[in-house]
Amino acid sequence: QVQLVESGGGLVQAGGSLRLSCATSGRTFRGYDMGWFRQAPGKEREFVATISGSGGSTSYADSVKGRFTISRDNAKTALYLQMNNLKPEDTAVYYCAADTGRLWGGTPSRNLGSYDYWGQGTQVTVSS
């Protein structure tokens, strides 16, 4: 069974930091684009950050650029999101996802529809 399992969410004060992890199992995602997306209450799921299969290309939403860093460990097929200087508007459920439509590609897609494997999400709550 293919699984993506997020962890590392929690409650943090504004200005604080969290590191999200996404562990994969059931198949390898080595070489495939992966990303983080989030969904706040009453809002649609949105792009946060993506990373290419090699890790050489990343892309960030304007709202998190300079504060969040996406990375991956291809040996462990794990994905990470370091979140610094968190703001109340970052409060959401964070999902990791994998795009198996392209292997060792270039710039990863920001489009949710490109991603065909999803985790169950981890809650991040930032208090003011």
XYZ file of N, CA and C in Angstrom:
384
model
N 0.844 -1.180 0.000
C 0.000 0.000 0.000
C 0.890 1.244 0.000
N 0.626 2.126 -0.936
C 1.413 3.346 -1.043
C 0.931 4.331 0.008
N 1.885 4.878 0.752
C 1.529 5.836 1.787
C 2.484 7.010 1.800
N 1.910 8.190 2.032
C 2.666 9.383 2.357
C 2.146 9.832 3.711
N 3.017 9.935 4.674
C 2.600 10.250 6.034
C 3.336 11.485 6.525
N 2.550 12.527 6.785
C 3.120 13.775 7.277
C 3.238 13.757 8.796
N 4.202 14.489 9.297
C 4.360 14.656 10.741
C 5.048 15.988 11.001
N 5.029 16.404 12.261
C 5.731 17.626 12.646
C 4.853 18.833 12.851
N 3.561 18.689 12.565
C 2.667 19.811 12.790
C 2.442 20.052 14.273
N 1.757 21.145 14.571
C 1.468 21.456 15.962
C 1.051 22.891 16.140
N 1.048 23.310 17.393
C 0.680 24.671 17.765
C 1.950 25.454 18.074
N 2.081 26.621 17.472
C 3.268 27.441 17.678
C 2.853 28.904 17.694
N 3.598 29.712 18.406
C 3.318 31.142 18.424
C 3.857 31.815 17.165
N 3.262 32.914 16.824
C 3.741 33.687 15.682
C 5.225 34.011 15.865
N 5.973 33.863 14.778
C 7.411 34.057 14.829
C 8.192 32.789 15.083
N 7.490 31.741 15.455
C 8.147 30.475 15.741
C 8.419 29.659 14.489
N 8.939 28.452 14.707
C 9.325 27.569 13.603
C 8.779 26.161 13.814
N 8.565 25.490 12.718
C 8.217 24.072 12.709
C 8.896 23.426 11.517
N 9.156 22.134 11.642
C 9.700 21.367 10.517
C 8.768 20.206 10.245
N 8.173 20.217 9.069
C 7.295 19.126 8.661
C 8.106 18.068 7.926
N 7.700 16.823 8.135
C 8.322 15.704 7.436
C 7.238 14.905 6.738
N 7.622 14.271 5.651
C 6.718 13.384 4.922
C 7.482 12.104 4.623
N 7.044 11.028 5.234
C 7.662 9.722 5.014
C 6.850 8.957 3.988
N 7.541 8.289 3.079
C 6.851 7.545 2.029
C 7.124 6.057 2.167
N 6.179 5.264 1.709
C 6.335 3.811 1.729
C 5.455 3.203 0.665
N 5.745 1.979 0.310
C 4.922 1.261 -0.657
C 5.414 1.357 -2.081
N 6.162 2.380 -2.383
C 6.796 2.530 -3.689
C 7.837 3.640 -3.547
N 8.719 3.711 -4.529
C 9.710 4.770 -4.473
C 9.210 6.009 -5.201
N 9.515 7.168 -4.605
C 9.228 8.434 -5.272
C 10.525 9.129 -5.670
N 11.597 8.355 -5.600
C 12.899 8.903 -5.971
C 12.872 9.342 -7.431
N 13.233 10.590 -7.676
C 13.258 11.111 -9.037
C 12.000 11.834 -9.463
N 10.958 11.739 -8.668
C 9.693 12.393 -9.009
C 9.533 13.697 -8.230
N 8.863 14.649 -8.847
C 8.577 15.904 -8.169
C 7.697 15.651 -6.960
N 7.953 16.416 -5.911
C 7.113 16.339 -4.718
C 6.824 17.749 -4.234
N 5.795 17.880 -3.417
C 5.440 19.216 -2.988
C 4.659 19.246 -1.698
N 4.524 20.459 -1.183
C 3.694 20.724 -0.011
C 2.564 21.667 -0.428
N 1.387 21.349 0.047
C 0.211 22.160 -0.190
C -0.492 22.343 1.147
N -1.386 23.325 1.228
C -2.088 23.536 2.491
C -3.522 23.955 2.234
N -4.338 23.704 3.244
C -5.750 24.074 3.157
C -6.197 24.646 4.480
N -6.578 25.909 4.445
C -7.094 26.574 5.632
C -8.598 26.376 5.705
N -9.189 26.511 6.884
C -10.635 26.332 7.009
C -11.402 27.259 6.075
N -12.328 26.671 5.331
C -13.159 27.458 4.434
C -12.491 27.899 3.157
N -11.274 27.432 2.933
C -10.543 27.835 1.726
C -10.145 26.611 0.906
N -9.801 26.856 -0.334
C -9.351 25.774 -1.193
C -7.901 25.411 -0.876
N -7.553 24.185 -1.223
C -6.171 23.759 -1.043
C -5.282 24.577 -1.981
N -4.126 24.984 -1.481
C -3.254 25.840 -2.279
C -1.820 25.355 -2.256
N -1.108 25.743 -3.276
C 0.300 25.424 -3.425
C 1.128 26.156 -2.382
N 2.112 25.476 -1.811
C 3.053 26.083 -0.873
C 4.470 26.051 -1.448
N 4.946 24.846 -1.760
C 6.310 24.689 -2.264
C 6.436 23.354 -2.962
N 7.259 23.303 -3.996
C 7.520 22.058 -4.692
C 9.012 21.926 -4.970
N 9.425 20.688 -5.215
C 10.829 20.393 -5.449
C 10.938 19.319 -6.519
N 11.914 19.473 -7.391
C 12.089 18.513 -8.470
C 12.656 17.195 -7.952
N 12.630 16.199 -8.819
C 13.098 14.883 -8.426
C 14.545 14.850 -7.958
N 15.372 15.666 -8.545
C 16.781 15.716 -8.143
C 17.010 16.612 -6.939
N 16.030 17.438 -6.641
C 16.193 18.428 -5.585
C 16.833 19.713 -6.070
N 17.161 19.777 -7.347
C 17.875 20.925 -7.873
C 17.017 22.113 -8.216
N 15.714 21.921 -8.289
C 14.802 23.008 -8.632
C 13.685 23.066 -7.606
N 13.430 24.258 -7.090
C 12.355 24.453 -6.121
C 11.498 25.634 -6.552
N 10.300 25.655 -5.997
C 9.366 26.728 -6.307
C 8.537 27.003 -5.056
N 8.278 28.288 -4.782
C 7.562 28.671 -3.574
C 6.428 29.630 -3.901
N 5.376 29.540 -3.123
C 4.334 30.547 -3.171
C 4.908 31.864 -2.647
N 4.437 32.965 -3.188
C 4.944 34.267 -2.758
C 4.752 34.479 -1.256
N 3.676 33.936 -0.728
C 3.341 34.161 0.683
C 4.324 33.496 1.642
N 5.103 32.517 1.166
C 6.025 31.811 2.066
C 7.484 31.982 1.654
N 7.707 32.599 0.530
C 9.082 32.756 0.025
C 9.927 33.508 1.040
N 11.101 32.974 1.290
C 11.995 33.588 2.258
C 11.784 33.119 3.682
N 10.680 32.425 3.931
C 10.384 31.912 5.277
C 10.384 30.383 5.316
N 9.968 29.755 4.242
C 9.877 28.296 4.174
C 10.959 27.751 3.253
N 11.440 26.551 3.575
C 12.419 25.871 2.739
C 12.015 24.417 2.552
N 11.874 24.016 1.307
C 11.544 22.624 0.997
C 12.828 21.872 0.687
N 12.887 20.631 1.120
C 14.058 19.800 0.828
C 13.614 18.338 0.775
N 14.494 17.496 0.275
C 14.162 16.080 0.189
C 15.405 15.252 0.401
N 15.194 14.043 0.839
C 16.256 13.067 1.015
C 15.910 11.895 0.115
N 16.532 11.835 -1.027
C 16.161 10.795 -1.986
C 16.544 9.391 -1.513
N 17.550 9.325 -0.668
C 17.939 8.011 -0.149
C 16.814 7.446 0.720
N 16.163 8.332 1.450
C 15.071 7.899 2.318
C 13.709 8.141 1.685
N 13.716 8.718 0.492
C 12.470 9.169 -0.164
C 11.580 9.906 0.823
N 12.179 10.858 1.521
C 11.447 11.685 2.468
C 11.459 13.125 1.990
N 10.445 13.853 2.410
C 10.271 15.244 2.034
C 10.153 16.069 3.304
N 10.690 17.285 3.261
C 10.668 18.137 4.438
C 10.216 19.545 4.071
N 9.711 20.253 5.078
C 9.381 21.663 4.930
C 9.771 22.372 6.216
N 10.821 23.171 6.141
C 11.235 23.989 7.271
C 10.474 25.303 7.206
N 9.738 25.594 8.260
C 8.907 26.790 8.285
C 9.382 27.701 9.402
N 9.862 28.872 9.032
C 10.352 29.857 9.989
C 9.478 31.102 9.965
N 9.574 31.880 11.025
C 8.820 33.136 11.128
C 7.344 32.907 10.776
N 6.764 31.931 11.409
C 5.380 31.571 11.108
C 4.419 32.691 11.473
N 3.362 32.793 10.686
C 2.343 33.821 10.872
C 0.988 33.149 11.083
N 0.054 33.837 11.726
C -1.279 33.238 11.924
C -1.919 32.798 10.606
N -1.642 33.504 9.540
C -2.228 33.136 8.245
C -1.627 31.861 7.653
N -0.597 31.323 8.273
C -0.045 30.035 7.858
C -0.832 28.862 8.454
N -1.773 29.158 9.322
C -2.586 28.107 9.933
C -3.369 27.352 8.872
N -3.177 26.041 8.840
C -3.819 25.203 7.817
C -3.445 23.749 8.072
N -4.098 22.878 7.345
C -3.642 21.490 7.258
C -2.662 21.424 6.092
N -1.495 20.871 6.360
C -0.437 20.787 5.358
C -0.356 19.366 4.814
N -0.310 19.272 3.492
C -0.283 17.985 2.810
C 0.992 17.849 1.977
N 1.585 16.667 1.989
C 2.638 16.401 1.024
C 2.046 15.602 -0.129
N 2.662 15.731 -1.274
C 2.139 15.088 -2.469
C 3.273 14.746 -3.413
N 3.018 13.781 -4.285
C 4.008 13.347 -5.269
C 3.388 13.338 -6.654
N 4.186 13.742 -7.621
C 3.772 13.782 -9.031
C 4.545 12.706 -9.778
N 3.893 11.584 -10.075
C 4.581 10.494 -10.761
C 4.430 10.576 -12.272
N 4.005 11.722 -12.760
C 3.852 11.874 -14.202
C 5.128 12.247 -14.925
N 6.163 12.572 -14.146
C 7.401 13.002 -14.776
C 8.566 12.570 -13.909
N 9.551 11.933 -14.506
C 10.714 11.426 -13.791
C 11.927 12.272 -14.135
N 12.635 12.711 -13.100
C 13.844 13.533 -13.255
C 13.573 14.736 -14.169
N 12.468 15.408 -13.891
C 12.100 16.569 -14.679
C 12.795 17.832 -14.216
N 12.390 18.959 -14.791
C 12.971 20.250 -14.464
C 12.163 20.965 -13.411
N 11.630 22.129 -13.752
C 10.843 22.916 -12.799
C 9.578 22.155 -12.411
N 9.368 21.926 -11.123
C 8.194 21.153 -10.711
C 6.907 21.950 -10.856
N 5.829 21.239 -11.037
C 4.534 21.871 -11.227
C 4.005 22.453 -9.924
N 3.269 23.578 -10.028
C 2.569 24.168 -8.890
C 1.090 23.760 -8.889
N 0.712 23.014 -9.872
C -0.695 22.669 -10.082
C -1.076 21.443 -9.256
N -2.053 21.598 -8.388
C -2.492 20.476 -7.553
C -2.883 19.267 -8.400
N -3.453 19.519 -9.560
C -3.924 18.433 -10.398
C -2.818 17.562 -10.962
N -1.590 18.039 -10.901
C -0.460 17.254 -11.404
C -0.032 16.172 -10.419
N -0.457 16.304 -9.181
C 0.008 15.430 -8.116
C -0.995 14.319 -7.876
N -0.527 13.069 -7.957
C -1.439 11.936 -7.902
C -1.353 11.112 -6.629
N -0.396 11.401 -5.769
C -0.334 10.735 -4.472
C -0.328 11.819 -3.391
N -1.163 11.599 -2.371
C -1.333 12.590 -1.322
C -1.301 11.931 0.049
N -0.760 12.674 1.018
C -0.858 12.237 2.398
C -2.165 12.692 3.016
N -2.341 12.362 4.288
C -3.570 12.700 4.993
C -3.528 14.080 5.623
N -2.345 14.655 5.721
C -2.226 16.008 6.228
C -1.819 16.079 7.686
N -1.215 17.196 8.047
C -0.846 17.475 9.434
C -1.237 18.922 9.738
N -1.840 19.118 10.901
C -2.357 20.436 11.264
C -1.240 21.331 11.784
N -1.201 22.541 11.260
C -0.305 23.581 11.765
C -1.176 24.745 12.222
N -1.019 25.128 13.466
C -1.782 26.237 14.022
C -0.811 27.266 14.586
N -0.938 28.495 14.107
C -0.053 29.568 14.550
C -0.887 30.589 15.315
N -0.563 30.779 16.575
C -1.313 31.723 17.403
C -0.642 33.100 17.369
N -1.472 34.106 17.499
C -0.941 35.482 17.439
C -0.536 35.984 18.814
